[in-house]
């Protein structure tokens, strides 16, 4: 195929926006254009309620599935129009969908994303690749994270072991040491608990740059209690979501503390989860590269730099937009699927399988 342009559209566990990356893949991977469309507050509320209540009617689930399909379509079409990229040069669109349930530690593990790819294929008039996570699970993986092999592609540096930390609603990291080996896992909460607290108690979407947390005092009693959560003792690799890391795991006495103390403690939990993962896996690195929305939280970044004694960089410093990396990864996953190239599926620390991830939908021949 001579088409070299691929599009990835991503809505993460924070469900605040649909990020769209348009990339070109030839001898390397280059970002041609990035666009982010905010998800309307009413739709965000519907998504949040579906996730947090774990209770939605089949009728409302069906309608929400379609509504998210249309918001993905809108974001992708706007990105294409603004980029001036010719549609005839685009090979496919790959979408994450919106995860509303991720239960991997069950007899029948599953990951549920909504955002109908049929709508996207019709509205955008391009082949759409979607539903990557359930084949990942079928092949013995955890359904998340999906990005380690992509991180290897763009962040590998000879003789310089790196940890690539993505802080979205949930944090995950990839250990990039060898071109031939991949390692990646969710490690705990990213922004999920901090954002949920801000929404419910402060009536704002997040703590901008961590300014409020920077004025707080870390509550060590609650922090130690949270670090005893069974998730942190489970073997790597593993995955998690808001099904576990939500406000219900916080004590009432802790929630009654001043907001700055609550946010400082929750930021510390995110930072300490990284420390726990690095120590448990004995990962030695020279550089820690941080991407995702959490990289904008200056207080959180200061705590990570204090706790992890290596060079800490935001991916922007390497000329890779921190916000674009996950949607770029989905574009690359679309490239792999449309060209029938298998991916490595990590089943355990030393066990892998290979397979094609993603289902292809076309609205026209």
Short mmCIF file of C-alpha atoms in Angstrom, two decimals:
data_model
loop_
_atom_site.label_atom_id
_atom_site.label_comp_id
_atom_site.label_asym_id
_atom_site.label_seq_id
_atom_site.Cartn_x
_atom_site.Cartn_y
_atom_site.Cartn_z
CA UNK A 1 0.00 0.00 0.00
CA UNK A 2 1.28 3.49 -0.80
CA UNK A 3 -0.98 5.30 1.64
CA UNK A 4 1.17 6.41 4.56
CA UNK A 5 -1.27 8.43 6.68
CA UNK A 6 -3.03 6.89 9.69
CA UNK A 7 -5.37 8.44 12.25
CA UNK A 8 -5.78 7.48 15.89
CA UNK A 9 -8.60 8.74 18.13
CA UNK A 10 -8.47 8.21 21.87
CA UNK A 11 -10.69 8.90 24.87
CA UNK A 12 -9.04 7.74 28.07
CA UNK A 13 -10.18 6.96 31.58
CA UNK A 14 -10.49 10.70 32.28
CA UNK A 15 -13.16 10.90 29.50
CA UNK A 16 -12.62 14.64 29.16
CA UNK A 17 -11.77 14.84 25.46
CA UNK A 18 -11.32 12.91 22.23
CA UNK A 19 -7.68 13.29 21.17
CA UNK A 20 -6.91 12.77 17.48
CA UNK A 21 -3.45 12.24 16.02
CA UNK A 22 -2.71 12.12 12.31
CA UNK A 23 0.59 10.38 11.70
CA UNK A 24 2.72 9.45 8.73
CA UNK A 25 4.53 6.12 8.73
CA UNK A 26 7.34 5.60 6.25
CA UNK A 27 10.93 5.12 7.42
CA UNK A 28 9.79 6.38 10.82
CA UNK A 29 6.73 7.72 12.63
CA UNK A 30 5.95 11.43 12.44
CA UNK A 31 3.05 13.41 13.85
CA UNK A 32 1.42 15.47 11.09
CA UNK A 33 -1.38 17.01 13.14
CA UNK A 34 -2.94 16.81 16.60
CA UNK A 35 -6.39 17.94 17.63
CA UNK A 36 -8.37 17.57 20.84
CA UNK A 37 -12.13 17.98 21.09
CA UNK A 38 -13.57 18.50 24.55
CA UNK A 39 -16.38 16.11 25.41
CA UNK A 40 -19.50 18.13 26.35
CA UNK A 41 -20.21 18.19 30.08
CA UNK A 42 -23.60 16.44 29.73
CA UNK A 43 -21.99 13.55 27.86
CA UNK A 44 -19.14 13.40 30.37
CA UNK A 45 -21.71 13.11 33.14
CA UNK A 46 -23.45 10.23 31.35
CA UNK A 47 -20.12 8.42 30.92
CA UNK A 48 -19.11 9.04 34.54
CA UNK A 49 -22.46 7.81 35.85
CA UNK A 50 -22.23 4.63 33.75
CA UNK A 51 -18.75 3.92 35.07
CA UNK A 52 -19.28 4.81 38.72
CA UNK A 53 -22.74 3.32 39.25
CA UNK A 54 -22.06 0.08 37.36
CA UNK A 55 -25.77 0.26 36.57
CA UNK A 56 -27.22 1.39 33.25
CA UNK A 57 -30.28 0.21 31.33
CA UNK A 58 -29.78 -1.59 28.04
CA UNK A 59 -31.68 1.22 26.34
CA UNK A 60 -29.42 3.94 27.77
CA UNK A 61 -26.31 1.88 27.04
CA UNK A 62 -27.35 1.54 23.41
CA UNK A 63 -27.98 5.27 23.07
CA UNK A 64 -24.72 6.17 24.83
CA UNK A 65 -22.84 3.84 22.49
CA UNK A 66 -24.21 5.78 19.49
CA UNK A 67 -23.68 9.21 21.07
CA UNK A 68 -20.00 8.48 21.72
CA UNK A 69 -19.68 7.20 18.15
CA UNK A 70 -20.85 10.58 16.89
CA UNK A 71 -18.47 12.58 19.12
CA UNK A 72 -15.55 10.46 17.88
CA UNK A 73 -16.69 11.07 14.29
CA UNK A 74 -16.93 14.82 14.87
CA UNK A 75 -13.44 14.98 16.38
CA UNK A 76 -11.90 12.98 13.52
CA UNK A 77 -13.61 14.98 10.78
CA UNK A 78 -12.58 18.27 12.39
CA UNK A 79 -8.99 17.05 12.68
CA UNK A 80 -8.89 16.05 9.01
CA UNK A 81 -10.38 19.38 7.89
CA UNK A 82 -8.04 21.46 10.05
CA UNK A 83 -4.96 19.47 9.02
CA UNK A 84 -5.53 19.88 5.28
CA UNK A 85 -4.50 16.24 4.85
CA UNK A 86 -6.11 14.72 1.75
CA UNK A 87 -8.55 11.98 2.69
CA UNK A 88 -7.36 9.95 -0.29
CA UNK A 89 -3.97 9.63 1.43
CA UNK A 90 -5.44 8.25 4.67
CA UNK A 91 -5.28 4.48 5.06
CA UNK A 92 -7.55 4.02 8.09
CA UNK A 93 -8.78 5.40 11.38
CA UNK A 94 -8.19 3.52 14.64
CA UNK A 95 -10.33 4.33 17.67
CA UNK A 96 -10.00 3.42 21.32
CA UNK A 97 -13.68 3.75 22.11
CA UNK A 98 -14.63 4.83 25.63
CA UNK A 99 -13.86 2.25 28.29
CA UNK A 100 -16.74 1.96 30.73
CA UNK A 101 -15.80 -1.37 32.35
CA UNK A 102 -12.54 -3.28 32.60
CA UNK A 103 -12.70 -6.47 34.67
CA UNK A 104 -9.72 -8.67 34.04
CA UNK A 105 -9.59 -10.70 37.25
CA UNK A 106 -12.77 -12.65 36.61
CA UNK A 107 -13.57 -16.15 35.38
CA UNK A 108 -14.56 -14.51 32.09
CA UNK A 109 -12.32 -11.42 31.86
CA UNK A 110 -13.46 -8.60 29.60
CA UNK A 111 -12.97 -4.99 28.66
CA UNK A 112 -15.97 -2.98 27.46
CA UNK A 113 -15.60 0.03 25.17
CA UNK A 114 -18.49 1.97 23.68
CA UNK A 115 -18.52 4.32 20.70
CA UNK A 116 -20.02 2.53 17.70
CA UNK A 117 -17.31 2.06 15.01
CA UNK A 118 -20.05 1.60 12.39
CA UNK A 119 -21.09 5.21 12.92
CA UNK A 120 -17.48 6.39 12.69
CA UNK A 121 -16.88 4.42 9.47
CA UNK A 122 -19.99 5.93 7.90
CA UNK A 123 -19.52 9.49 9.14
CA UNK A 124 -15.81 9.68 8.33
CA UNK A 125 -15.99 7.48 5.21
CA UNK A 126 -12.78 5.61 6.01
CA UNK A 127 -12.03 2.08 7.25
CA UNK A 128 -12.18 1.98 11.05
CA UNK A 129 -10.20 -0.33 13.32
CA UNK A 130 -11.58 -0.77 16.84
CA UNK A 131 -11.96 -3.19 19.78
CA UNK A 132 -8.26 -3.85 20.36
CA UNK A 133 -8.51 -4.86 24.00
CA UNK A 134 -10.65 -7.99 23.86
CA UNK A 135 -8.36 -9.79 21.43
CA UNK A 136 -5.47 -8.77 23.69
CA UNK A 137 -7.32 -10.55 26.52
CA UNK A 138 -8.21 -13.55 24.33
CA UNK A 139 -4.51 -13.93 23.54
CA UNK A 140 -3.62 -14.02 27.23
CA UNK A 141 -2.94 -10.35 27.87
CA UNK A 142 -4.62 -8.03 30.35
CA UNK A 143 -6.29 -5.79 27.78
CA UNK A 144 -4.14 -2.88 28.93
CA UNK A 145 -1.84 -1.17 28.46
CA UNK A 146 -1.71 -1.48 24.68
CA UNK A 147 1.14 0.98 24.18
CA UNK A 148 4.43 -0.74 25.25
CA UNK A 149 5.42 -1.89 21.75
CA UNK A 150 4.68 1.59 20.38
CA UNK A 151 6.72 3.14 23.19
CA UNK A 152 9.61 0.91 22.10
CA UNK A 153 9.22 2.20 18.55
CA UNK A 154 9.47 5.89 19.42
CA UNK A 155 11.47 6.01 22.67
CA UNK A 156 14.15 3.34 22.27
CA UNK A 157 17.62 4.79 22.79
CA UNK A 158 20.76 2.68 22.46
CA UNK A 159 22.55 2.06 25.77
CA UNK A 160 19.99 4.13 27.67
CA UNK A 161 17.28 2.20 29.50
CA UNK A 162 14.11 4.27 29.84
CA UNK A 163 10.84 4.09 31.70
CA UNK A 164 7.99 5.72 29.78
CA UNK A 165 5.26 6.71 32.23
CA UNK A 166 1.82 7.62 30.91
CA UNK A 167 -0.36 9.40 33.46
CA UNK A 168 -3.98 9.44 32.38
CA UNK A 169 -6.86 8.50 34.66
CA UNK A 170 -4.81 5.37 35.35
CA UNK A 171 -1.00 5.28 35.24
CA UNK A 172 0.93 2.77 33.18
CA UNK A 173 4.54 2.47 32.22
CA UNK A 174 6.71 0.75 29.65
CA UNK A 175 10.27 -0.39 30.28
CA UNK A 176 12.25 0.41 27.14
CA UNK A 177 15.64 -1.25 27.24
CA UNK A 178 15.83 -3.50 24.17
CA UNK A 179 14.36 -3.19 20.68
CA UNK A 180 13.37 -6.85 20.77
CA UNK A 181 11.84 -7.02 24.25
CA UNK A 182 8.78 -5.19 25.56
CA UNK A 183 7.41 -4.77 29.05
CA UNK A 184 4.41 -2.74 30.17
CA UNK A 185 1.81 -2.64 32.89
CA UNK A 186 -0.75 -0.49 34.64
CA UNK A 187 0.70 0.55 37.98
CA UNK A 188 -2.16 2.31 39.79
CA UNK A 189 -4.16 5.54 39.78
CA UNK A 190 -3.04 8.49 37.71
CA UNK A 191 -5.41 11.45 37.72
CA UNK A 192 -8.55 9.40 38.44
CA UNK A 193 -8.88 9.96 42.18
CA UNK A 194 -7.70 13.58 42.08
CA UNK A 195 -10.11 14.49 39.28
CA UNK A 196 -13.03 12.62 40.85
CA UNK A 197 -12.48 14.50 44.13
CA UNK A 198 -12.32 17.86 42.33
CA UNK A 199 -15.52 17.14 40.40
CA UNK A 200 -17.55 16.00 43.41
CA UNK A 201 -16.26 18.25 46.16
CA UNK A 202 -14.79 21.33 44.45
CA UNK A 203 -17.10 21.45 41.41
CA UNK A 204 -14.23 21.82 38.97
CA UNK A 205 -12.76 19.25 36.57
CA UNK A 206 -9.24 19.07 38.01
CA UNK A 207 -6.60 20.77 40.16
CA UNK A 208 -4.96 23.01 37.57
CA UNK A 209 -1.19 22.38 37.55
CA UNK A 210 -1.55 20.88 41.04
CA UNK A 211 -1.69 24.36 42.53
CA UNK A 212 -4.04 23.39 45.37
CA UNK A 213 -2.17 20.17 46.17
CA UNK A 214 1.08 22.13 46.40
CA UNK A 215 -0.32 23.94 49.45
CA UNK A 216 -1.38 20.75 51.25
CA UNK A 217 0.09 18.31 53.75
CA UNK A 218 0.28 14.61 52.89
CA UNK A 219 -1.83 12.46 55.21
CA UNK A 220 0.44 9.49 55.83
CA UNK A 221 -2.24 7.42 57.56
CA UNK A 222 -4.54 7.46 54.53
CA UNK A 223 -1.61 7.10 52.13
CA UNK A 224 -0.36 3.97 53.88
CA UNK A 225 -3.89 2.55 53.93
CA UNK A 226 -4.27 3.11 50.18
CA UNK A 227 -0.89 1.56 49.41
CA UNK A 228 -2.08 -1.62 51.15
CA UNK A 229 -4.76 -2.06 48.48
CA UNK A 230 -4.56 -5.60 47.09
CA UNK A 231 -3.89 -4.26 43.57
CA UNK A 232 -0.37 -3.23 44.55
CA UNK A 233 0.51 -6.78 45.61
CA UNK A 234 -0.72 -8.46 42.42
CA UNK A 235 1.97 -9.75 40.07
CA UNK A 236 2.99 -7.73 37.03
CA UNK A 237 1.88 -7.16 34.31
CA UNK A 238 -1.63 -6.17 35.37
CA UNK A 239 -4.36 -3.71 34.53
CA UNK A 240 -6.96 -1.73 36.42
CA UNK A 241 -9.49 1.07 36.04
CA UNK A 242 -11.99 3.29 37.78
CA UNK A 243 -13.87 0.16 38.85
CA UNK A 244 -11.25 0.00 41.62
CA UNK A 245 -9.71 3.44 41.89
CA UNK A 246 -12.68 5.65 42.67
CA UNK A 247 -13.80 7.73 45.66
CA UNK A 248 -15.36 4.73 47.41
CA UNK A 249 -11.91 3.52 48.53
CA UNK A 250 -11.28 6.74 50.48
CA UNK A 251 -12.24 6.96 54.16
CA UNK A 252 -14.85 9.46 55.31
CA UNK A 253 -12.42 10.97 57.81
CA UNK A 254 -9.92 11.57 55.02
CA UNK A 255 -12.55 13.17 52.78
CA UNK A 256 -13.37 15.61 55.60
CA UNK A 257 -9.83 17.04 55.55
CA UNK A 258 -9.04 20.37 53.82
CA UNK A 259 -9.04 19.98 50.02
CA UNK A 260 -5.35 20.83 49.69
CA UNK A 261 -4.44 17.97 52.05
CA UNK A 262 -6.67 15.49 50.21
CA UNK A 263 -5.18 16.42 46.83
CA UNK A 264 -1.60 16.38 48.11
CA UNK A 265 -2.18 12.88 49.47
CA UNK A 266 -3.80 11.59 46.27
CA UNK A 267 -0.95 13.04 44.19
CA UNK A 268 1.48 11.27 46.49
CA UNK A 269 -0.36 7.99 45.96
CA UNK A 270 0.15 8.35 42.19
CA UNK A 271 3.85 9.08 42.70
CA UNK A 272 4.35 6.28 45.23
CA UNK A 273 2.61 3.77 42.93
CA UNK A 274 5.40 4.43 40.44
CA UNK A 275 8.06 3.86 43.09
CA UNK A 276 6.42 0.59 44.15
CA UNK A 277 6.32 -0.67 40.54
CA UNK A 278 9.94 0.23 39.80
CA UNK A 279 11.17 -1.49 42.98
CA UNK A 280 9.04 -4.62 42.53
CA UNK A 281 10.22 -5.09 38.96
CA UNK A 282 13.82 -4.07 39.68
CA UNK A 283 13.82 -1.81 36.66
CA UNK A 284 17.02 0.19 36.41
CA UNK A 285 16.87 3.13 34.05
CA UNK A 286 18.78 6.27 33.15
CA UNK A 287 15.77 8.31 32.11
CA UNK A 288 12.11 8.55 33.11
CA UNK A 289 9.96 10.04 30.35
CA UNK A 290 6.49 11.23 31.32
CA UNK A 291 3.52 11.75 29.01
CA UNK A 292 -0.25 12.09 29.32
CA UNK A 293 -2.40 14.71 31.01
CA UNK A 294 -0.76 14.18 34.41
CA UNK A 295 2.46 15.66 33.05
CA UNK A 296 0.81 19.08 33.38
CA UNK A 297 0.44 18.68 37.14
CA UNK A 298 3.54 20.54 38.32
CA UNK A 299 3.16 19.42 41.92
CA UNK A 300 2.90 15.76 40.92
CA UNK A 301 5.94 16.16 38.65
CA UNK A 302 7.92 17.66 41.55
CA UNK A 303 7.05 14.68 43.78
CA UNK A 304 8.07 12.16 41.11
CA UNK A 305 11.36 13.97 40.54
CA UNK A 306 11.99 13.87 44.29
CA UNK A 307 11.22 10.17 44.62
CA UNK A 308 12.83 8.75 41.45
CA UNK A 309 16.58 9.52 41.35
CA UNK A 310 17.08 9.58 37.55
CA UNK A 311 16.75 12.18 34.80
CA UNK A 312 13.03 12.97 34.56
CA UNK A 313 11.78 14.43 31.28
CA UNK A 314 8.38 15.42 29.93
CA UNK A 315 8.10 13.94 26.43
CA UNK A 316 7.62 17.48 25.08
CA UNK A 317 11.30 17.99 25.82
CA UNK A 318 12.02 15.26 23.27
CA UNK A 319 9.76 17.07 20.76
CA UNK A 320 6.95 14.54 21.21
CA UNK A 321 3.73 16.15 22.41
CA UNK A 322 2.88 14.58 25.78
CA UNK A 323 -0.85 14.74 25.09
CA UNK A 324 -0.65 13.17 21.63
CA UNK A 325 1.22 9.94 22.40
CA UNK A 326 -1.75 7.68 23.22
CA UNK A 327 -3.73 8.70 20.14
CA UNK A 328 -0.55 8.32 18.08
CA UNK A 329 -0.27 4.80 19.51
CA UNK A 330 -3.78 3.95 18.30
CA UNK A 331 -2.94 5.27 14.83
CA UNK A 332 0.09 2.95 14.85
CA UNK A 333 -2.08 0.05 16.06
CA UNK A 334 -4.35 0.76 13.10
CA UNK A 335 -1.32 0.64 10.80
CA UNK A 336 -0.33 -2.74 12.24
CA UNK A 337 -3.83 -4.19 11.84
CA UNK A 338 -4.63 -2.89 8.37
CA UNK A 339 -1.28 -4.26 7.15
CA UNK A 340 -1.83 -7.59 8.95
CA UNK A 341 1.24 -7.20 11.15
CA UNK A 342 1.08 -9.06 14.46
CA UNK A 343 1.79 -7.52 17.83
CA UNK A 344 3.47 -8.97 20.89
CA UNK A 345 0.99 -9.73 23.67
CA UNK A 346 2.55 -9.82 27.12
CA UNK A 347 1.03 -12.64 29.19
CA UNK A 348 3.48 -12.47 32.09
CA UNK A 349 6.90 -11.00 32.74
CA UNK A 350 8.60 -13.56 30.51
CA UNK A 351 5.79 -15.03 28.42
CA UNK A 352 4.39 -13.60 25.19
CA UNK A 353 2.04 -14.51 22.36
CA UNK A 354 1.55 -12.89 18.96
CA UNK A 355 -1.65 -11.84 17.27
CA UNK A 356 -3.65 -9.32 15.27
CA UNK A 357 -5.45 -6.76 17.42
CA UNK A 358 -8.53 -4.89 16.28
CA UNK A 359 -11.61 -5.43 14.13
CA UNK A 360 -12.05 -3.63 10.81
CA UNK A 361 -15.30 -1.93 9.79
CA UNK A 362 -15.96 -0.39 6.37
CA UNK A 363 -19.08 1.44 5.26
CA UNK A 364 -18.20 1.22 1.56
CA UNK A 365 -16.30 -1.24 -0.68
#
